[in-house]
Coordinates of C-alpha atoms in Angstrom, one line a residue:
Chain A
M1 CA 157.7 -28.1 -33.4
M2 CA 156.9 -31.0 -35.4
R3 CA 155.9 -29.2 -38.2
A4 CA 158.9 -27.6 -38.5
L5 CA 160.5 -30.6 -38.6
H6 CA 158.4 -32.1 -40.9
G7 CA 159.0 -28.9 -43.1
L8 CA 163.3 -29.7 -42.7
L9 CA 162.8 -33.4 -43.5
A10 CA 160.8 -32.6 -46.3
G11 CA 163.4 -30.4 -47.4
L12 CA 166.2 -32.7 -46.6
L13 CA 164.8 -35.4 -49.2
W14 CA 164.9 -33.5 -52.0
L15 CA 167.4 -34.7 -54.1
A16 CA 168.1 -31.4 -55.9
P17 CA 166.5 -28.6 -54.4
A18 CA 166.0 -26.3 -57.5
G19 CA 166.5 -23.2 -57.4
G20 CA 165.2 -23.0 -53.8
A21 CA 161.3 -23.8 -54.2
L22 CA 160.8 -23.6 -50.7
A23 CA 156.8 -23.5 -50.1
A24 CA 156.7 -27.2 -48.4
P25 CA 153.0 -27.9 -47.6
E26 CA 153.2 -28.1 -44.4
D27 CA 150.8 -30.7 -44.0
E28 CA 152.8 -33.1 -45.5
I29 CA 153.5 -36.7 -44.0
Q30 CA 155.2 -38.5 -46.2
P31 CA 158.1 -38.1 -47.3
V32 CA 158.6 -37.7 -51.2
G33 CA 161.4 -38.6 -53.6
I34 CA 161.9 -39.5 -57.1
I35 CA 164.0 -42.4 -58.9
A36 CA 164.1 -42.1 -62.2
A37 CA 165.7 -43.8 -65.1
L38 CA 166.4 -43.9 -68.9
T39 CA 166.0 -46.5 -71.3
Q40 CA 168.8 -45.6 -73.0
E41 CA 171.5 -42.9 -71.7
V42 CA 174.1 -42.7 -74.4
V43 CA 172.6 -42.1 -77.8
E44 CA 174.9 -42.4 -80.5
I45 CA 174.7 -40.5 -84.5
R46 CA 175.9 -43.0 -86.6
S47 CA 175.1 -42.9 -90.8
N48 CA 171.6 -44.6 -90.4
F49 CA 170.7 -42.1 -87.9
T50 CA 167.1 -40.5 -88.2
G51 CA 166.1 -39.8 -85.0
A52 CA 165.5 -41.7 -81.7
D53 CA 163.3 -42.5 -79.3
F54 CA 163.5 -43.2 -75.4
L55 CA 161.4 -43.8 -72.5
V56 CA 161.8 -42.2 -69.2
Y57 CA 160.9 -44.2 -66.4
G58 CA 160.9 -44.0 -62.7
A59 CA 159.0 -43.9 -59.4
V60 CA 157.8 -41.6 -56.9
T61 CA 157.4 -42.4 -53.4
G62 CA 154.9 -40.7 -51.5
L63 CA 153.0 -39.7 -54.5
A64 CA 149.7 -38.2 -53.6
E65 CA 145.9 -37.3 -55.7
G66 CA 146.5 -34.5 -57.2
D67 CA 150.5 -34.4 -57.8
D68 CA 151.7 -33.8 -61.1
I69 CA 154.9 -35.0 -62.8
V70 CA 156.9 -32.6 -65.0
I71 CA 159.6 -34.2 -67.3
V72 CA 161.8 -31.6 -68.6
V73 CA 165.0 -32.4 -71.3
R74 CA 167.7 -29.7 -71.7
G75 CA 170.0 -30.2 -74.4
P76 CA 173.7 -28.6 -74.4
Q77 CA 173.6 -24.6 -74.9
E78 CA 174.9 -22.4 -77.8
D79 CA 175.0 -18.8 -78.8
L80 CA 172.3 -17.8 -81.2
R81 CA 172.1 -15.0 -84.1
V82 CA 168.6 -14.4 -85.1
M83 CA 167.8 -12.2 -87.5
R84 CA 164.4 -10.7 -89.2
K85 CA 163.6 -10.8 -93.0
I86 CA 163.0 -7.0 -94.1
R87 CA 162.3 -6.6 -97.4
T88 CA 165.1 -4.3 -99.2
F89 CA 164.9 -3.5 -103.2
G90 CA 161.4 -5.9 -103.3
I91 CA 163.9 -9.4 -101.9
W92 CA 163.9 -10.6 -98.1
V93 CA 167.3 -9.3 -96.5
N94 CA 168.3 -10.7 -93.3
R95 CA 168.5 -7.5 -91.1
A96 CA 168.4 -6.6 -87.6
P97 CA 170.8 -9.3 -85.6
I98 CA 169.7 -9.7 -81.9
A99 CA 172.5 -12.1 -80.4
F100 CA 170.9 -14.6 -77.8
E101 CA 173.1 -16.7 -75.5
N102 CA 173.5 -19.7 -73.9
I103 CA 169.8 -21.1 -75.4
Y104 CA 168.8 -24.9 -75.3
S105 CA 169.4 -26.3 -78.4
Y106 CA 167.4 -28.9 -77.4
Y107 CA 164.1 -28.1 -75.3
A108 CA 161.3 -30.7 -74.3
V109 CA 158.7 -30.4 -71.4
A110 CA 156.6 -33.4 -70.7
S111 CA 153.8 -33.1 -68.1
T112 CA 150.8 -35.2 -66.8
R113 CA 148.2 -32.5 -67.5
S114 CA 149.3 -29.4 -69.4
L115 CA 151.2 -26.4 -67.0
S116 CA 149.0 -24.1 -66.4
Q117 CA 146.6 -26.7 -65.1
F118 CA 148.5 -27.3 -61.6
A119 CA 151.7 -24.9 -61.6
T120 CA 151.7 -21.5 -60.3
F121 CA 153.0 -18.6 -63.2
S122 CA 155.7 -18.4 -60.8
S123 CA 157.2 -21.4 -59.9
L124 CA 157.4 -22.3 -63.7
R125 CA 159.2 -19.0 -64.4
R126 CA 161.9 -19.9 -61.3
E127 CA 162.2 -23.6 -62.3
G128 CA 162.1 -22.3 -66.8
I129 CA 159.7 -24.8 -67.2
G130 CA 157.0 -24.5 -70.5
M131 CA 157.9 -22.5 -73.5
E132 CA 156.4 -19.3 -71.8
H133 CA 158.8 -19.3 -69.2
L134 CA 162.0 -21.0 -71.3
R135 CA 165.1 -18.4 -70.7
L136 CA 166.0 -16.6 -74.0
S137 CA 168.2 -13.9 -72.8
A138 CA 170.1 -11.3 -75.4
P139 CA 172.3 -9.7 -72.8
A140 CA 173.4 -7.5 -74.9
H141 CA 170.2 -5.6 -75.3
E142 CA 169.5 -6.1 -71.3
R143 CA 169.8 -3.9 -68.3
E144 CA 168.7 -4.9 -64.4
E145 CA 166.3 -2.2 -62.7
T146 CA 164.2 -1.5 -60.0
R147 CA 160.6 -1.5 -60.9
F148 CA 158.3 -1.0 -58.2
G149 CA 160.5 -1.6 -55.3
V150 CA 162.0 -5.4 -56.8
G151 CA 165.3 -5.4 -57.6
G152 CA 166.7 -7.2 -60.4
V153 CA 164.2 -6.9 -62.8
V154 CA 165.3 -7.6 -66.1
V155 CA 164.7 -4.9 -69.1
T156 CA 164.9 -5.1 -72.7
E157 CA 165.7 -1.6 -74.6
L158 CA 164.2 -3.7 -77.4
G159 CA 160.4 -3.2 -75.7
A160 CA 157.9 -5.6 -77.2
E161 CA 160.3 -6.2 -80.6
I162 CA 162.2 -9.1 -78.3
V163 CA 158.9 -10.9 -78.3
D164 CA 158.7 -11.6 -81.7
Y165 CA 162.6 -13.1 -81.6
R166 CA 161.6 -15.5 -78.7
R167 CA 158.7 -16.7 -80.2
A168 CA 160.9 -16.8 -83.4
I169 CA 163.2 -19.4 -81.9
V170 CA 160.9 -21.3 -80.2
R171 CA 158.9 -21.6 -83.7
N172 CA 161.9 -22.5 -85.2
R173 CA 163.1 -24.9 -83.2
A174 CA 159.5 -26.3 -82.9
R175 CA 159.3 -26.5 -86.7
D176 CA 162.5 -29.1 -86.4
G177 CA 161.0 -31.2 -83.5
L178 CA 164.0 -29.5 -81.0
Y179 CA 161.3 -27.8 -79.0
V180 CA 158.3 -30.4 -77.7
E181 CA 155.7 -29.6 -75.2
S182 CA 153.4 -32.5 -74.6
P183 CA 150.9 -32.2 -71.7
G184 CA 149.8 -35.3 -71.3
G185 CA 153.1 -36.9 -72.0
V186 CA 153.7 -38.1 -68.8
D187 CA 151.8 -41.4 -67.5
I188 CA 151.3 -42.6 -64.6
I189 CA 151.0 -46.1 -64.8
D190 CA 150.3 -47.2 -60.7
G191 CA 151.1 -46.0 -57.0
G192 CA 153.7 -43.2 -58.3
L193 CA 155.1 -45.3 -61.1
F194 CA 155.6 -42.8 -64.4
R195 CA 156.7 -43.0 -67.6
A196 CA 157.3 -40.7 -70.3
A197 CA 158.6 -41.0 -74.3
V198 CA 161.0 -38.8 -75.7
R199 CA 161.8 -38.1 -79.4
L200 CA 165.3 -36.9 -80.7
P201 CA 164.8 -35.6 -84.0
P202 CA 167.3 -36.1 -86.5
V203 CA 169.0 -32.7 -86.5
T204 CA 169.8 -33.4 -82.7
P205 CA 172.8 -31.7 -81.6
V206 CA 175.7 -33.8 -80.1
G207 CA 176.3 -32.8 -76.4
E208 CA 175.1 -33.1 -72.9
Y209 CA 171.2 -33.4 -71.9
A210 CA 170.2 -33.1 -68.8
L211 CA 166.5 -34.7 -67.4
D212 CA 164.9 -33.3 -64.8
I213 CA 161.9 -34.5 -62.9
Y214 CA 160.1 -32.7 -61.0
L215 CA 156.7 -33.6 -58.6
F216 CA 154.3 -30.6 -58.2
R217 CA 152.1 -30.1 -55.2
D218 CA 149.7 -27.6 -54.8
G219 CA 151.0 -25.5 -57.7
V220 CA 154.7 -26.0 -56.7
P221 CA 157.9 -28.3 -57.5
V222 CA 158.2 -30.0 -54.0
A223 CA 160.7 -32.7 -54.9
S224 CA 163.1 -32.9 -58.1
R225 CA 165.7 -35.3 -59.4
R226 CA 167.7 -34.9 -62.4
T227 CA 169.5 -37.3 -64.6
T228 CA 171.6 -36.6 -67.6
L229 CA 172.1 -38.2 -71.2
Q230 CA 174.4 -38.0 -73.8
V231 CA 173.9 -37.6 -77.7
R232 CA 177.1 -37.7 -79.5
K233 CA 178.6 -39.5 -82.9
A234 CA 180.0 -42.6 -83.5
G235 CA 181.7 -44.5 -86.0
L236 CA 182.4 -43.3 -89.3
E237 CA 180.2 -40.4 -88.9
Q238 CA 182.5 -39.5 -85.3
A239 CA 185.5 -40.0 -87.2
V240 CA 184.7 -38.0 -90.2
Y241 CA 183.6 -35.1 -87.9
D242 CA 186.9 -35.1 -86.1
F243 CA 189.1 -35.8 -88.9
A244 CA 187.6 -32.2 -90.6
H245 CA 188.0 -30.2 -87.3
N246 CA 191.2 -31.7 -85.7
H247 CA 193.3 -31.7 -88.5
A248 CA 191.3 -29.4 -91.2
P249 CA 194.3 -28.8 -93.4
L250 CA 195.1 -33.0 -94.2
Y251 CA 191.3 -33.2 -94.6
G252 CA 191.2 -30.9 -97.3
I253 CA 194.1 -32.2 -98.8
V254 CA 192.7 -36.1 -98.9
A255 CA 189.2 -35.1 -100.3
V256 CA 191.0 -33.7 -103.0
L257 CA 192.9 -36.8 -103.2
I258 CA 190.0 -38.9 -103.3
A259 CA 188.1 -36.9 -105.8
L260 CA 191.5 -36.9 -108.5
A261 CA 191.5 -40.6 -108.0
A262 CA 188.1 -41.2 -109.0
G263 CA 188.1 -38.7 -112.3
W264 CA 191.0 -40.4 -113.1
G265 CA 190.1 -43.8 -112.3
A266 CA 186.7 -43.3 -114.3
A267 CA 188.7 -42.0 -117.2
E268 CA 190.8 -45.0 -117.3
V269 CA 188.2 -47.3 -116.7
F270 CA 185.9 -46.6 -119.5
R271 CA 188.8 -45.9 -122.1
R272 CA 189.6 -49.8 -121.9
R273 CA 186.0 -50.0 -122.6
Chain B
M1 CA 167.9 -45.7 -97.3
D2 CA 168.4 -42.4 -95.7
I3 CA 172.1 -41.5 -94.6
Y4 CA 173.3 -39.4 -92.0
L5 CA 175.9 -36.8 -93.1
P6 CA 178.6 -35.9 -90.9
I7 CA 179.2 -32.3 -91.6
A8 CA 175.6 -31.2 -93.3
E9 CA 174.7 -33.0 -89.9
V10 CA 171.4 -33.6 -92.0
S11 CA 170.1 -36.7 -93.1
V12 CA 169.2 -37.5 -96.5
N13 CA 168.1 -40.3 -99.3
L14 CA 171.3 -42.5 -100.5
F15 CA 169.6 -43.1 -103.6
L16 CA 168.6 -39.5 -104.1
I17 CA 172.1 -38.4 -103.9
L18 CA 173.1 -41.1 -106.0
A19 CA 170.7 -40.7 -108.4
L20 CA 171.1 -36.6 -108.4
G21 CA 174.8 -37.3 -109.1
L22 CA 174.2 -39.9 -112.4
G23 CA 171.8 -37.5 -113.7
V24 CA 173.9 -34.4 -113.8
G25 CA 176.6 -36.3 -114.3
F26 CA 175.3 -37.2 -117.4
L27 CA 174.3 -34.1 -118.5
S28 CA 177.9 -32.7 -117.6
G29 CA 178.9 -35.3 -119.8
M30 CA 176.4 -34.5 -122.6
F31 CA 177.3 -30.8 -123.0
G32 CA 180.6 -30.6 -121.8
V33 CA 180.0 -28.3 -119.0
G34 CA 180.5 -29.1 -115.0
G35 CA 177.4 -29.3 -113.6
G36 CA 178.2 -27.7 -110.2
F37 CA 175.6 -24.5 -111.3
L38 CA 172.8 -27.2 -111.5
M39 CA 173.9 -29.5 -108.7
T40 CA 174.2 -26.5 -105.9
P41 CA 171.1 -25.6 -105.9
I42 CA 169.7 -28.9 -105.6
L43 CA 171.5 -30.1 -103.0
I44 CA 169.9 -26.4 -101.9
F45 CA 166.9 -27.3 -102.3
I46 CA 166.7 -30.9 -100.5
G47 CA 167.9 -29.3 -97.7
I48 CA 172.1 -29.7 -97.3
P49 CA 173.2 -26.1 -95.5
P50 CA 174.4 -23.6 -98.8
P51 CA 178.4 -23.2 -97.6
V52 CA 178.1 -27.0 -97.4
A53 CA 176.6 -27.8 -100.4
V54 CA 179.0 -25.4 -102.1
A55 CA 182.0 -26.3 -100.7
T56 CA 181.2 -30.3 -101.1
Q57 CA 180.3 -29.2 -105.1
T58 CA 183.5 -27.9 -105.7
N59 CA 185.2 -31.2 -104.6
Q60 CA 183.2 -33.1 -106.9
I61 CA 184.0 -31.1 -109.5
V62 CA 187.7 -31.6 -109.1
A63 CA 186.9 -35.6 -109.8
S64 CA 184.4 -34.8 -112.6
S65 CA 187.2 -31.8 -114.2
A66 CA 189.9 -34.4 -113.5
S67 CA 189.4 -36.9 -116.1
G68 CA 188.6 -33.8 -119.1
A69 CA 191.8 -32.6 -118.3
I70 CA 193.8 -35.5 -118.3
A71 CA 192.3 -36.7 -121.6
H72 CA 193.5 -33.1 -122.9
F73 CA 196.7 -32.9 -121.8
R74 CA 197.7 -35.9 -123.2
R75 CA 196.2 -34.2 -126.6
K76 CA 198.2 -31.4 -125.7
S77 CA 194.9 -29.7 -126.6
L78 CA 195.8 -27.0 -124.0
D79 CA 197.4 -23.8 -124.1
L80 CA 199.7 -24.5 -120.9
K81 CA 201.2 -21.0 -120.4
M82 CA 197.9 -19.2 -120.8
G83 CA 196.6 -21.9 -118.0
L84 CA 199.4 -21.2 -115.7
Y85 CA 198.5 -17.3 -115.6
L86 CA 194.8 -18.1 -115.3
L87 CA 195.3 -20.5 -112.3
A88 CA 197.6 -17.6 -111.1
G89 CA 194.5 -15.3 -111.1
G90 CA 192.3 -18.2 -110.2
V91 CA 194.2 -19.0 -106.8
L92 CA 193.9 -15.6 -106.0
G93 CA 190.3 -14.8 -107.0
S94 CA 189.8 -18.6 -104.9
I95 CA 192.0 -17.4 -101.8
G96 CA 189.8 -13.9 -101.8
G97 CA 186.9 -15.9 -102.6
V98 CA 186.8 -17.9 -99.7
Q99 CA 187.6 -14.9 -97.3
I100 CA 184.3 -13.3 -98.7
F101 CA 182.9 -16.9 -98.0
A102 CA 183.5 -16.8 -94.3
F103 CA 182.9 -12.6 -94.0
L104 CA 179.7 -13.2 -95.1
Q105 CA 178.8 -16.2 -93.3
A106 CA 180.0 -14.3 -90.2
T107 CA 177.2 -11.6 -91.4
G108 CA 174.4 -13.9 -92.2
Q109 CA 174.3 -12.8 -95.4
I110 CA 175.8 -16.0 -97.4
N111 CA 172.8 -17.6 -98.1
L112 CA 171.5 -14.3 -100.0
V113 CA 174.2 -13.7 -102.1
I114 CA 174.6 -17.5 -102.9
S115 CA 171.4 -17.2 -104.4
L116 CA 171.7 -13.8 -105.9
C117 CA 174.7 -15.1 -107.9
Y118 CA 172.7 -18.0 -109.0
V119 CA 169.7 -16.1 -109.8
G120 CA 172.1 -13.7 -112.4
F121 CA 174.5 -16.0 -113.8
L122 CA 171.6 -18.8 -114.1
G123 CA 169.1 -16.1 -115.9
V124 CA 172.1 -15.3 -118.1
I125 CA 173.0 -18.3 -119.2
G126 CA 169.8 -20.1 -119.6
G127 CA 168.5 -17.4 -121.3
L128 CA 171.3 -17.3 -124.0
M129 CA 171.2 -20.8 -124.3
F130 CA 168.0 -21.2 -124.7
I131 CA 167.6 -18.3 -127.6
E132 CA 170.6 -19.8 -129.5
S133 CA 169.0 -23.0 -129.0
A134 CA 165.4 -22.3 -129.9
G135 CA 166.9 -20.3 -132.9
A136 CA 168.7 -23.7 -134.1
L137 CA 165.7 -25.3 -133.7
W138 CA 163.4 -22.8 -135.7
R139 CA 165.8 -22.8 -138.2
R140 CA 165.7 -26.7 -138.9
Y141 CA 162.1 -26.4 -138.7
R142 CA 161.9 -23.9 -141.6
Q143 CA 164.4 -25.8 -143.3
G144 CA 165.6 -22.7 -144.6
K145 CA 169.0 -21.8 -145.4
T146 CA 171.6 -24.3 -144.6
G147 CA 174.4 -22.3 -144.5
T148 CA 177.2 -20.9 -142.0
P149 CA 175.3 -19.6 -138.6
P150 CA 176.0 -15.7 -138.5
K151 CA 180.0 -15.0 -138.0
P152 CA 181.2 -13.5 -134.9
R153 CA 181.4 -10.2 -134.8
R154 CA 184.2 -9.2 -136.9
R155 CA 188.0 -8.6 -134.8
R156 CA 188.3 -5.2 -133.9
R157 CA 191.0 -3.4 -131.7
G158 CA 189.8 -3.8 -128.4
L159 CA 190.1 -2.4 -124.9
I160 CA 191.6 -5.5 -124.1
D161 CA 194.7 -4.6 -126.6
T162 CA 195.5 -1.6 -125.0
M163 CA 196.6 -2.5 -121.8
P164 CA 199.6 -2.5 -120.5
F165 CA 201.8 -6.2 -119.5
K166 CA 202.0 -8.0 -122.9
V167 CA 202.9 -11.4 -122.7
R168 CA 203.1 -14.2 -126.1
F169 CA 201.5 -16.9 -126.0
P170 CA 202.9 -19.3 -128.8
V171 CA 200.2 -22.0 -128.8
S172 CA 197.1 -19.9 -128.6
G173 CA 198.8 -17.0 -131.0
L174 CA 198.2 -14.4 -129.2
Y175 CA 199.9 -11.6 -127.8
I176 CA 197.7 -10.1 -125.2
S177 CA 198.0 -7.9 -122.0
L178 CA 197.7 -10.5 -119.1
I179 CA 195.4 -7.8 -117.0
P180 CA 192.0 -9.7 -118.4
V181 CA 193.9 -13.1 -118.1
I182 CA 194.5 -12.7 -114.7
G183 CA 190.9 -10.8 -114.0
I184 CA 189.1 -13.7 -116.0
G185 CA 191.1 -16.8 -113.8
A186 CA 190.1 -14.4 -110.6
M187 CA 187.0 -14.1 -111.4
V188 CA 186.5 -17.8 -111.7
G189 CA 188.3 -18.6 -108.8
I190 CA 185.7 -16.1 -106.8
L191 CA 183.2 -17.9 -108.4
A192 CA 183.9 -21.6 -107.1
A193 CA 184.4 -20.3 -103.9
L194 CA 181.1 -18.3 -103.2
M195 CA 179.1 -20.5 -105.9
G196 CA 180.6 -24.1 -105.8
V197 CA 180.9 -24.1 -109.7
G198 CA 184.0 -24.9 -111.7
G199 CA 183.3 -21.9 -113.2
G200 CA 183.8 -23.2 -117.2
F201 CA 180.1 -21.7 -118.2
I202 CA 181.9 -18.3 -117.7
M203 CA 185.6 -18.9 -118.7
V204 CA 184.5 -20.7 -121.4
P205 CA 182.7 -17.9 -123.7
A206 CA 185.2 -15.2 -121.9
M207 CA 188.3 -17.1 -123.7
I208 CA 186.3 -17.3 -127.0
Y209 CA 185.3 -13.5 -127.0
I210 CA 187.2 -11.8 -124.8
L211 CA 190.8 -13.4 -125.0
R212 CA 189.9 -14.5 -128.5
M213 CA 191.7 -17.8 -127.8
P214 CA 191.4 -20.6 -130.8
T215 CA 188.7 -23.1 -130.1
S216 CA 190.8 -26.2 -129.8
V217 CA 192.8 -25.2 -126.9
V218 CA 189.5 -23.7 -125.1
I219 CA 188.1 -26.5 -123.1
G220 CA 191.2 -28.1 -122.6
T221 CA 193.0 -25.0 -121.1
S222 CA 189.8 -24.0 -119.0
L223 CA 189.6 -27.6 -117.8
F224 CA 193.5 -27.5 -116.6
Q225 CA 192.3 -23.9 -114.6
I226 CA 189.2 -25.4 -113.5
L227 CA 191.1 -28.6 -111.7
F228 CA 193.6 -26.9 -109.8
V229 CA 191.0 -23.8 -109.0
T230 CA 188.7 -25.9 -107.2
A231 CA 191.4 -28.4 -105.6
L232 CA 192.7 -25.4 -104.0
T233 CA 189.5 -23.8 -103.5
T234 CA 188.6 -27.7 -101.8
F235 CA 191.3 -27.5 -99.6
L236 CA 190.7 -23.8 -98.4
Q237 CA 186.9 -24.1 -97.5
A238 CA 188.3 -27.6 -95.5
S239 CA 190.9 -26.3 -93.6
Q240 CA 189.0 -22.9 -93.2
N241 CA 185.6 -23.4 -92.8
Q242 CA 185.2 -26.9 -92.3
T243 CA 182.6 -27.2 -94.8
V244 CA 183.3 -29.9 -96.9
D245 CA 181.4 -33.1 -96.2
L246 CA 183.4 -36.2 -97.4
V247 CA 180.4 -38.5 -97.1
L248 CA 178.3 -36.3 -99.5
A249 CA 181.8 -35.7 -101.6
V250 CA 181.7 -39.4 -102.5
L251 CA 178.5 -40.3 -103.4
L252 CA 178.4 -36.8 -105.4
I253 CA 181.6 -38.3 -107.2
V254 CA 180.3 -41.4 -107.7
G255 CA 177.7 -40.9 -109.6
G256 CA 179.0 -38.1 -111.6
V257 CA 182.0 -39.7 -112.8
I258 CA 180.1 -42.6 -114.2
G259 CA 177.3 -40.4 -115.3
A260 CA 179.7 -38.4 -117.0
Q261 CA 181.1 -41.0 -119.3
F262 CA 178.4 -42.0 -119.9
G263 CA 176.8 -38.8 -121.0
A264 CA 179.9 -38.0 -122.9
R265 CA 179.0 -41.4 -124.9
A266 CA 175.4 -40.5 -125.5
G267 CA 176.5 -36.7 -126.9
Q268 CA 178.6 -38.3 -129.6
R269 CA 175.3 -39.6 -130.9
I270 CA 172.5 -37.5 -130.1
R271 CA 171.4 -34.4 -132.2
A272 CA 171.6 -32.0 -129.3
E273 CA 169.4 -28.8 -129.8
E274 CA 166.2 -30.5 -128.3
L275 CA 168.2 -31.2 -125.7
R276 CA 170.0 -28.4 -125.2
A277 CA 166.7 -26.5 -125.0
A278 CA 165.4 -28.4 -122.5
L279 CA 168.7 -27.8 -120.5
A280 CA 167.9 -24.4 -120.8
L281 CA 164.5 -24.9 -119.8
M282 CA 166.1 -26.9 -116.7
V283 CA 168.6 -23.8 -115.9
L284 CA 165.8 -21.4 -116.1
A285 CA 163.9 -23.4 -114.0
V286 CA 166.2 -23.3 -110.8
C287 CA 166.9 -19.6 -111.8
I288 CA 163.2 -18.8 -111.6
K289 CA 163.0 -20.7 -108.6
L290 CA 165.3 -19.0 -106.8
A291 CA 164.2 -15.8 -107.9
F292 CA 160.8 -16.2 -106.7
D293 CA 162.3 -17.6 -103.4
L294 CA 164.0 -14.1 -102.8
V295 CA 161.1 -12.2 -103.8
S296 CA 158.3 -14.3 -101.9
D297 CA 157.2 -14.0 -98.2
P298 CA 159.0 -16.4 -96.6
A299 CA 157.7 -18.6 -94.6
D300 CA 159.2 -17.8 -91.6
M301 CA 160.2 -13.7 -90.9
F302 CA 162.9 -14.8 -88.8
E303 CA 166.3 -17.0 -89.3
L304 CA 168.2 -18.6 -86.6
M305 CA 172.2 -19.0 -87.0
E306 CA 174.6 -20.0 -85.0
M307 CA 177.1 -17.5 -84.1
S308 CA 179.4 -18.2 -86.3
G309 CA 176.9 -17.3 -88.8
R310 CA 176.2 -21.0 -90.3
P311 CA 172.1 -21.4 -90.5
T312 CA 170.9 -23.7 -87.6
S313 CA 168.7 -25.9 -89.6

């Protein structure tokens, strides 16, 4: 009876029960909870933007020996097309496009240790934590099947080839600093206080970013907390971008007029000298 | 000092862009070329997404051709009627070119087509320029006959004289079919949209050798056509593809117009064979670099694109 009650209490205290991870440890005594904040909740892209750094910090109540903390930052989702280069008449041509849907434009994982040291495969897969467990799906080439008596298993008609495409996405993004994995990137400072540094590269896309902080115990997440971050263009960058997209024809006319004025002006100035 | 470009969505060094604008502007003023065929590949090399590089460079050519076109208009050294017919072709070509551009972007082939166009045109132009200037240098070195250079081929009745829809062009003293005129104009319009060039390097030889216009009005007429075609192309790229980056364009224009004025002065004083050979070598170097990138094993065998086809990085 007491055990069941404790389990229930722990369940209620989960601030965001992520994906139904219901494997609460039964010898849990102290309820766990996470509070977290960012040093910067809005990142503004201005003309001098060359990337941004901020800290995620917070505290875990009921942190026990052997617990691990994982912080996942997920940027706005977008649809992607990935093409393979195939040599055609001696030159490399983009061929064989595959459309991927809802791909994070930014994805960073920081953890106290490397993920495989403390988390089970299935919990990482369920929460989509880590580069191997990130969901990268190409729905046009997928269908659900029942395999070994398990329903809803997603299989792809592309076979092993899809792995190359998925790896290509991760590799490309990692090169631009958009996909980052940093085992050891979360420091537990003292008595449940933690912090982690997050780096946004110069090519950071604008939009809403979700930060999830997970507390892992015995291989599974026992608590999580979500906070958000906004990346937006500001100042002149914002004005020019909005102008170009909201009033495209007028923007074109202004661009032409500026060029005409500059060309004519320069000719006049130099003619008089 | 780095500056973030709002449409290209990359950071570039402010002084690098200004210096490139000045340098290419200087060359364009000195040799009377637009400079687009050098600037667009350079912009792509330094990491500007090709669609933005092409569209923004078109905007810069509006500025660089404006001052020249005004000067020729004042001196009346242009064939306005011919210019208007070329322009009509250019408008068709530009509209078509921007559509082709959007289509290629949607199928993920735009970078390849831009590179192929550049390799082809830069190879031919650079090769011809190099042969011509090397020949001039060789003749000077030998101190041989200082007489006239070999005359262009004798005028003979060619294919274009048999084409219909003939129109009289009094300023050029021509009575020719409209088909090659519109065709050349359209060709240049497509190139402006696809390659971000004015197309003077195609149009000037075409006007001299195909249309046989008098050289006194060739430059003015081509500048007139380039000015309006690039202005239209800029407008279409901005309103249809949103690929014109005003911040980048202003930086290129500032460097370009100033560089062009100094280049034009320097060009009047300097004996140009060596410089022309140097420019030819530069053009060939850009061409070889682009060709090498097409055939050498790429760093990554995969490319990521937004669904619209725009490369993501």
